Short mmCIF file of C-alpha atoms in Angstrom, two decimals:
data_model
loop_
_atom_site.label_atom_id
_atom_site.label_comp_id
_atom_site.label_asym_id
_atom_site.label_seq_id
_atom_site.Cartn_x
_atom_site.Cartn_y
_atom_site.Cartn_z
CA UNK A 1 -37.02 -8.43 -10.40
CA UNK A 2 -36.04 -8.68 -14.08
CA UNK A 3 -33.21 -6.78 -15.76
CA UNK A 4 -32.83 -6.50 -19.31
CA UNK A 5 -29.41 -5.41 -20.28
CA UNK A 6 -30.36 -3.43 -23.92
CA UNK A 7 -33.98 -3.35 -24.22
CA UNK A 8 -37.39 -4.47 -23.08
CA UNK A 9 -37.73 -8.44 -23.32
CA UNK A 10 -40.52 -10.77 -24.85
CA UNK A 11 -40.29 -12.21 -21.06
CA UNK A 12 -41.59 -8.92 -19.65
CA UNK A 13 -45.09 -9.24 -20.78
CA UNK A 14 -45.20 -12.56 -18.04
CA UNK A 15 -43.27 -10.74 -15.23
CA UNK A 16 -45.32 -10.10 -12.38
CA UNK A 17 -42.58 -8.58 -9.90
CA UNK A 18 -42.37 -5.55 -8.51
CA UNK A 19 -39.17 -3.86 -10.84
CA UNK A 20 -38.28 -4.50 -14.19
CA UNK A 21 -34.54 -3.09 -14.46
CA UNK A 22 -33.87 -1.37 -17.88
CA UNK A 23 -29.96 -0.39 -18.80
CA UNK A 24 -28.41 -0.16 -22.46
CA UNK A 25 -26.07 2.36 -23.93
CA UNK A 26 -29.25 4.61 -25.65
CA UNK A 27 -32.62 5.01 -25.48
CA UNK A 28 -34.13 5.13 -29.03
CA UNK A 29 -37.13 7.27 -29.66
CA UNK A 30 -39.88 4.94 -30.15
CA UNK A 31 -38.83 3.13 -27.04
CA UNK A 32 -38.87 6.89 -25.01
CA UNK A 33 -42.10 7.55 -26.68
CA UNK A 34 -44.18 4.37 -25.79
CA UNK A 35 -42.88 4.49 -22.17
CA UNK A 36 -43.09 7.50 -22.05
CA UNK A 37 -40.22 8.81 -21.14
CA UNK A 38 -39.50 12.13 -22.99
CA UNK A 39 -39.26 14.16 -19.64
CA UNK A 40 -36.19 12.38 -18.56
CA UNK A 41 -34.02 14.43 -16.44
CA UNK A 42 -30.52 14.90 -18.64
CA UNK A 43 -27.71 12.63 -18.86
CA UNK A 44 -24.64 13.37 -19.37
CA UNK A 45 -22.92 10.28 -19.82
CA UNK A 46 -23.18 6.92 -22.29
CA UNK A 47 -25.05 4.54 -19.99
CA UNK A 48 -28.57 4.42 -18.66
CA UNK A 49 -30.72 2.84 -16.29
CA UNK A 50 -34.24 2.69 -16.11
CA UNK A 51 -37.00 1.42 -13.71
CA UNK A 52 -39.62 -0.35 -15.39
CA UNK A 53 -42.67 -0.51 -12.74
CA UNK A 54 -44.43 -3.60 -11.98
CA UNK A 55 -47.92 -4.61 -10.58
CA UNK A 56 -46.29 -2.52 -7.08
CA UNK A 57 -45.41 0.40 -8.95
CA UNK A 58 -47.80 1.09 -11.13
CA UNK A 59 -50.55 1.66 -8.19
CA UNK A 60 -48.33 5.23 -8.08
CA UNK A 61 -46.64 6.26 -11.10
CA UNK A 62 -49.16 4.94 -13.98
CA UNK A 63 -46.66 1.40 -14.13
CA UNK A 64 -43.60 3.41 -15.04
CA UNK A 65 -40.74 5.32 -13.43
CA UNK A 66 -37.52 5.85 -14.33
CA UNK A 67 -34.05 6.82 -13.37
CA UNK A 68 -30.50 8.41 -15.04
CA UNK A 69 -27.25 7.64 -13.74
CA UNK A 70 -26.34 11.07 -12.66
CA UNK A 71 -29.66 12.43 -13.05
CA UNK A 72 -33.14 12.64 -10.85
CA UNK A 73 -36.16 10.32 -11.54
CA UNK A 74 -39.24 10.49 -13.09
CA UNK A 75 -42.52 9.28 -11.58
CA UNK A 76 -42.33 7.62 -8.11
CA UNK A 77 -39.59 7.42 -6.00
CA UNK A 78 -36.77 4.43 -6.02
CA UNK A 79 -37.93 1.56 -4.10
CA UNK A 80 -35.37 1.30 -1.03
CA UNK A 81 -32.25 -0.71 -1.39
CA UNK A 82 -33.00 -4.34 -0.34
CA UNK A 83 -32.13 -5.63 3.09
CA UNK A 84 -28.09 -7.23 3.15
CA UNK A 85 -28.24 -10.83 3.35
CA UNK A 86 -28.89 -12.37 7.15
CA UNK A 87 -26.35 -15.58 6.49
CA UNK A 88 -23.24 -15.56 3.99
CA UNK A 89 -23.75 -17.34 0.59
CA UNK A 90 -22.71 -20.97 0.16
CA UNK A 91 -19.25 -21.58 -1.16
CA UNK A 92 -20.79 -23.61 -4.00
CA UNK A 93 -17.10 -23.87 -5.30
CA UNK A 94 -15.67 -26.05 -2.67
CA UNK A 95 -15.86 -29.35 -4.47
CA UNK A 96 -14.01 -28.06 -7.67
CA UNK A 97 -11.01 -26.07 -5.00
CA UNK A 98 -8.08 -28.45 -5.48
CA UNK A 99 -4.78 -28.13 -6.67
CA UNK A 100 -2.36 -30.07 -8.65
CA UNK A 101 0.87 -31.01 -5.94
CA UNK A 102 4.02 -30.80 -8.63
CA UNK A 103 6.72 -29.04 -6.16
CA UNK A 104 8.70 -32.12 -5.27
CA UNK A 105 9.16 -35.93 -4.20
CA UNK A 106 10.05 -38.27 -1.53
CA UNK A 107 12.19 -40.70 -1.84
CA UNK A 108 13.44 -43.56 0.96
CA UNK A 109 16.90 -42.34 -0.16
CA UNK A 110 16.56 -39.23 0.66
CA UNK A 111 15.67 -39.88 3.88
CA UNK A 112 18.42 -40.29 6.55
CA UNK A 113 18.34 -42.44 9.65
CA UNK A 114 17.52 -39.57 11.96
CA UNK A 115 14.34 -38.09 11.16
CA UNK A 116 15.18 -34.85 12.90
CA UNK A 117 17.77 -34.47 10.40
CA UNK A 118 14.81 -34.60 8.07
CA UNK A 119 13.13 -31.92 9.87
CA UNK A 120 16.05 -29.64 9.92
CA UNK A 121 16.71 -29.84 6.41
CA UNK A 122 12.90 -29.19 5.64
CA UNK A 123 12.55 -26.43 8.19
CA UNK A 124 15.60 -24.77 6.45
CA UNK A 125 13.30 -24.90 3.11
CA UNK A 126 10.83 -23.74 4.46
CA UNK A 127 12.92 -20.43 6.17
CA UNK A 128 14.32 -19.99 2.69
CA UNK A 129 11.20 -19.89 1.00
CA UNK A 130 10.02 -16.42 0.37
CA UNK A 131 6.13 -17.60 0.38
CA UNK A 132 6.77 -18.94 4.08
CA UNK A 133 5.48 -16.24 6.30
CA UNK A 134 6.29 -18.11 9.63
CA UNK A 135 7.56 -21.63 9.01
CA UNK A 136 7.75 -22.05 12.56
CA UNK A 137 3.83 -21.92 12.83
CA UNK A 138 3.01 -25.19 14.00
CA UNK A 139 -0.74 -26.63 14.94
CA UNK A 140 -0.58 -28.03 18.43
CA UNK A 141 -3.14 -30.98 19.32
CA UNK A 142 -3.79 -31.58 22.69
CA UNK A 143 -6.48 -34.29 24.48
CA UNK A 144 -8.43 -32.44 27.15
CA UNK A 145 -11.64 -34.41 29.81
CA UNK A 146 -13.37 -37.79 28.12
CA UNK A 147 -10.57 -37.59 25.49
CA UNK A 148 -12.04 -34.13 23.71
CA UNK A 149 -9.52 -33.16 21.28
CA UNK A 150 -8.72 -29.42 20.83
CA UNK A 151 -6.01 -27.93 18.45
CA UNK A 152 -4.32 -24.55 18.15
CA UNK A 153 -1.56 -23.08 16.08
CA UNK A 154 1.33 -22.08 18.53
CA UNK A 155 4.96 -21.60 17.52
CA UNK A 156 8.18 -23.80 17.79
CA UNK A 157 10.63 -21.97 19.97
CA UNK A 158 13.44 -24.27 20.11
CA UNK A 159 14.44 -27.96 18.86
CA UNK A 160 16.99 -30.52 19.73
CA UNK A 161 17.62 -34.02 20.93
CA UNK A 162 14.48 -34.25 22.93
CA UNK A 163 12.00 -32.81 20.92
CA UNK A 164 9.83 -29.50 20.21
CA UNK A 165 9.95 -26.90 21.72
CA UNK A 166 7.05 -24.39 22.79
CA UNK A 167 6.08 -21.74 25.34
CA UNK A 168 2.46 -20.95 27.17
CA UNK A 169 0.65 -20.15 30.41
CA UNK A 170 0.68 -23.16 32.36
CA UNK A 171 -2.89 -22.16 33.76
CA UNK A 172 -4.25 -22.11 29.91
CA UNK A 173 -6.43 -25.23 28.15
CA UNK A 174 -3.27 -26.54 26.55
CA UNK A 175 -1.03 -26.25 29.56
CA UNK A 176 -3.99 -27.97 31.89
CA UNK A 177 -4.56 -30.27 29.33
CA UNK A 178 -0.87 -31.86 28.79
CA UNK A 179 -0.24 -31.56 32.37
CA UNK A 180 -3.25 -34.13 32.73
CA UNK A 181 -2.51 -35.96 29.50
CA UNK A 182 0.97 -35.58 27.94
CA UNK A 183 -0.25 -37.64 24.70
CA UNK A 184 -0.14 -34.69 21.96
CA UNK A 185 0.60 -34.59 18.25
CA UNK A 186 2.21 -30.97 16.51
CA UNK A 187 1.33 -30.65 12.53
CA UNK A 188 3.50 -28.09 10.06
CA UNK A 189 2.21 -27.09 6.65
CA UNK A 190 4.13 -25.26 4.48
CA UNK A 191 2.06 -24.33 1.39
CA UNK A 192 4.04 -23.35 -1.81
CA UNK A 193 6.53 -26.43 -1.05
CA UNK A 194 3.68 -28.52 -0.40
CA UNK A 195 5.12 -30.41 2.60
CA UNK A 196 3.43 -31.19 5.67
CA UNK A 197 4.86 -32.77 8.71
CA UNK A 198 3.11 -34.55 11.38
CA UNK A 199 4.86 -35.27 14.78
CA UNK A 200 3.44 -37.78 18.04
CA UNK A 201 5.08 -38.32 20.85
CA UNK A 202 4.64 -36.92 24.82
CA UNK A 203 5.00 -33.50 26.19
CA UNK A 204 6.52 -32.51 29.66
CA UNK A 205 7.49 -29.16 31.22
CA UNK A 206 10.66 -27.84 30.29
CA UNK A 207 12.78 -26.86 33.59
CA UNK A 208 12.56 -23.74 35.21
CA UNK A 209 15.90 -22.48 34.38
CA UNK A 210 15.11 -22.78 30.42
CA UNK A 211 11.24 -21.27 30.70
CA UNK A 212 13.12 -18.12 32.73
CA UNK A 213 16.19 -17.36 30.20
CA UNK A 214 13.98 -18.04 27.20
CA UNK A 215 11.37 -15.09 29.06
CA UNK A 216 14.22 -12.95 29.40
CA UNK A 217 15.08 -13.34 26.24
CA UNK A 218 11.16 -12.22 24.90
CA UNK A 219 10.43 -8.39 23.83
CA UNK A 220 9.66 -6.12 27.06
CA UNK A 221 5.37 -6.19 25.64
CA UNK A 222 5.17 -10.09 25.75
CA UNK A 223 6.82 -10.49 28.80
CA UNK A 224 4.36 -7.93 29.90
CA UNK A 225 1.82 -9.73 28.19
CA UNK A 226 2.48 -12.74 30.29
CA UNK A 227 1.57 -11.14 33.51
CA UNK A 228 -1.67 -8.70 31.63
CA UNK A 229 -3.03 -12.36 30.75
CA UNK A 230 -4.50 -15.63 32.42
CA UNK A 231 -4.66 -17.26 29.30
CA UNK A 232 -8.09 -19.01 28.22
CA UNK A 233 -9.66 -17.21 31.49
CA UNK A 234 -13.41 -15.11 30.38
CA UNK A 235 -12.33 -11.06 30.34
CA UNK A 236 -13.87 -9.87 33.11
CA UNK A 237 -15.29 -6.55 33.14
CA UNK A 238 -16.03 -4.54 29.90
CA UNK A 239 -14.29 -6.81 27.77
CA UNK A 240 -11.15 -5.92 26.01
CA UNK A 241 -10.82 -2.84 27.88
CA UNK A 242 -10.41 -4.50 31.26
CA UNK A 243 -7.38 -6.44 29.05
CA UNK A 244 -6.05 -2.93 27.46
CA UNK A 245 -6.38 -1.64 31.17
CA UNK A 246 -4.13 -4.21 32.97
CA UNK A 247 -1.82 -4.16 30.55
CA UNK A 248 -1.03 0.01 31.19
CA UNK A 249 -0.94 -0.80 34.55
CA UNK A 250 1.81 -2.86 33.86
CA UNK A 251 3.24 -0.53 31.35
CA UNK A 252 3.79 1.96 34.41
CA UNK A 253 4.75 -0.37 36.84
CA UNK A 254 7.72 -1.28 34.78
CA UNK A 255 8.21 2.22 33.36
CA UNK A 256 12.26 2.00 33.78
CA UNK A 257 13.26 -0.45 30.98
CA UNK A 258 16.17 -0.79 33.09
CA UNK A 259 14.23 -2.69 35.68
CA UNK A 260 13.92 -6.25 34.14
CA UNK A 261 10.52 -7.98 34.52
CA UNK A 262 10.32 -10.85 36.59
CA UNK A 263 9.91 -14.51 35.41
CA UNK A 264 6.04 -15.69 36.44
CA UNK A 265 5.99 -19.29 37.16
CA UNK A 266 3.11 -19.79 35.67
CA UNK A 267 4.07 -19.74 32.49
CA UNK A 268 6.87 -21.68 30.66
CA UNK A 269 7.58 -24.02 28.07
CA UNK A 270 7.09 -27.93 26.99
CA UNK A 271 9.17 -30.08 25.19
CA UNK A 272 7.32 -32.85 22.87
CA UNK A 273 9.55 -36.00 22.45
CA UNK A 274 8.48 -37.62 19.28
CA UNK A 275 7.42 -41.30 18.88
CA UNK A 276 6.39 -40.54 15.96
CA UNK A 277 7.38 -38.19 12.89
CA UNK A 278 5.55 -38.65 9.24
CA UNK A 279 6.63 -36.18 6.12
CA UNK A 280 4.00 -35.93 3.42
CA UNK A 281 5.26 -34.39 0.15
CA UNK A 282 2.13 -33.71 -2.40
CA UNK A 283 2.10 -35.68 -5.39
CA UNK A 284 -0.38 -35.43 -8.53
CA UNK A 285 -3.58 -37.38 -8.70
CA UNK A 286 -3.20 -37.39 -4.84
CA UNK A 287 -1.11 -39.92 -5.07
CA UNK A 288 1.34 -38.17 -2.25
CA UNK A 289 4.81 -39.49 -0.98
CA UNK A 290 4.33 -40.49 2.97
CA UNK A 291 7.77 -41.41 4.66
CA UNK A 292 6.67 -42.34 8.59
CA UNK A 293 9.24 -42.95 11.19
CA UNK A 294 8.36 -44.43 14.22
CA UNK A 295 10.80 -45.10 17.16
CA UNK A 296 11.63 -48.47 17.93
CA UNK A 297 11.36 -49.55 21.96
CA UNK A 298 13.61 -51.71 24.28
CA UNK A 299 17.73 -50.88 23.94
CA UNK A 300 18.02 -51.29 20.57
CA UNK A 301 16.81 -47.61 19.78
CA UNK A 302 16.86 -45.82 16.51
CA UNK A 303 13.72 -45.57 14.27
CA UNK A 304 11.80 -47.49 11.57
CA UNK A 305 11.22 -46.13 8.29
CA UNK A 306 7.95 -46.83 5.85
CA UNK A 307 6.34 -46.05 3.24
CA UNK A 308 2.34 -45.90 3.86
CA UNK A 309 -0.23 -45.39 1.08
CA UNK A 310 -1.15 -41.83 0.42
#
């Protein structure tokens, strides 16, 4: 196909496709006259497009046809719109997508003993930052059989002295997989302050008493939801109806909001004590502040603090 934005092009005497895409703002007369175009249907408005007929065309319509925005055509019909594309385009882009990090530094003195006091100050950023949809988004990596890593982005529910907190289905892949392997790492990233924080350490279940009052404290639907679900289980059935189904059931079983719904005990929360904590601030040139804690063993407690290249 060729398209020629204002007129017929030298190039057009070589083409050999099928279409040869005429559109300009008018039509002069000797141009109408050689192409024959005088019985144009009317046009009512300043732009025009015409279909120049190729080798294909010009089998039915004498090598020309043509059409008006607005109007009807002249000579053969419009070839049909071509086929959408099978596979998206290639992001040819993605080696020139970067950004310049200029939001902030790092600095040893600004970092206190405590990492979690760290964390807390960043989180609180983070929560005060209008960009910050859910600064408690946090991308949980767990190791499931032969070491197969698998991440997902769950949310923190709750942080103290021990750790991170988080809530699942016990019966799910992550829940399996830390109950086999507690080794797990959590990552935040909070975009407009250009901060990321990576945390290592082990999980283990929270006790029962602080999986049930943290359920009790959940909106009626996701406590429902708890029960509708066995989390990372195939749907059964016809798909997300059989899902949409159980979950109605449920809906009328516990009808009277003023009859609670009970705790399942398959499903609770984890804590992840940290080994590990590093806070990455973005830096031009990629030359990025990385402040890494690590906690030191035996009695002496407390954490290291260094500085690793970016």
């Amino acid at each position: 196909m060729l398209v020629s934005l204002t007129a017929p092009k030298r190039c057009a005497a070589r083409f050999a496709g099928a279409h040869h895409y005429l559109g300009g703002r008018f039509l002069t007369p000797d141009l109408a006259a050689r192409y024959g175009l005088a019985d144009l249907p009317p046009f009512p408005g300043t732009q025009q497009c015409l279909r120049l007929g190729g080798a294909a065309a010009a089998a039915t319509s004498g090598g020309l046809s043509g059409s008006a925005h607005g109007g009807g055509t002249a000579g053969s019909a419009p070839a049909p719109a071509p086929a959408p594309p099978t596979t998206a385009p290639p992001h040819d882009d993605l080696p020139g997508m970067r950004q310049s990090y200029t939001a902030g530094t790092l600095e040893e003195s600004d970092a206190p003993a405590d990492p979690l006091a760290l964390f807390q100050r960043w989180f609180g950023d983070a929560r005060a930052h209008p960009g910050v949809a859910e600064p408690n988004a946090m991308v949980l990596s767990t190791l499931g059989a032969g070491s197969a890593p698998s991440a997902r982005v769950v949310l923190l529910k709750g942080l103290d002295s021990r750790g991170f907190a988080f809530f699942t289905n016990y019966a799910s892949r992550k829940g399996t997989e830390l109950d086999a392997n507690p080794a797990a790492a959590l990552t935040f990233f909070w975009e407009p302050l250009q901060r990321q924080v990576r945390v290592e350490g082990l999980a283990r279940r929270l006790p029962a008493a602080e999986s049930e009052a943290y359920f009790n404290s959940r909106p009626r639907g996701s406590q429902l939801g708890a029960w509708a679900s066995r989390q990372s289980a195939p749907v059964a059935g016809n798909g997300r109806a059989a899902l949409d189904e159980r979950m109605a059931e449920l809906e009328g079983q516990y009808a009277d909001e003023r009859e609670p719904v009970p705790y399942p005990e398959h499903w609770g929360g984890f804590v992840l004590e940290p080994h590990a904590l590093e806070f990455w601030q973005g830096r031009p040139s990629r030359l990025h502040d990385r402040l890494v804690y690590k906690r030191r063993g035996g009695e002496e407690g407390g954490w290291t603090l260094t500085r690793l290249q970016p």
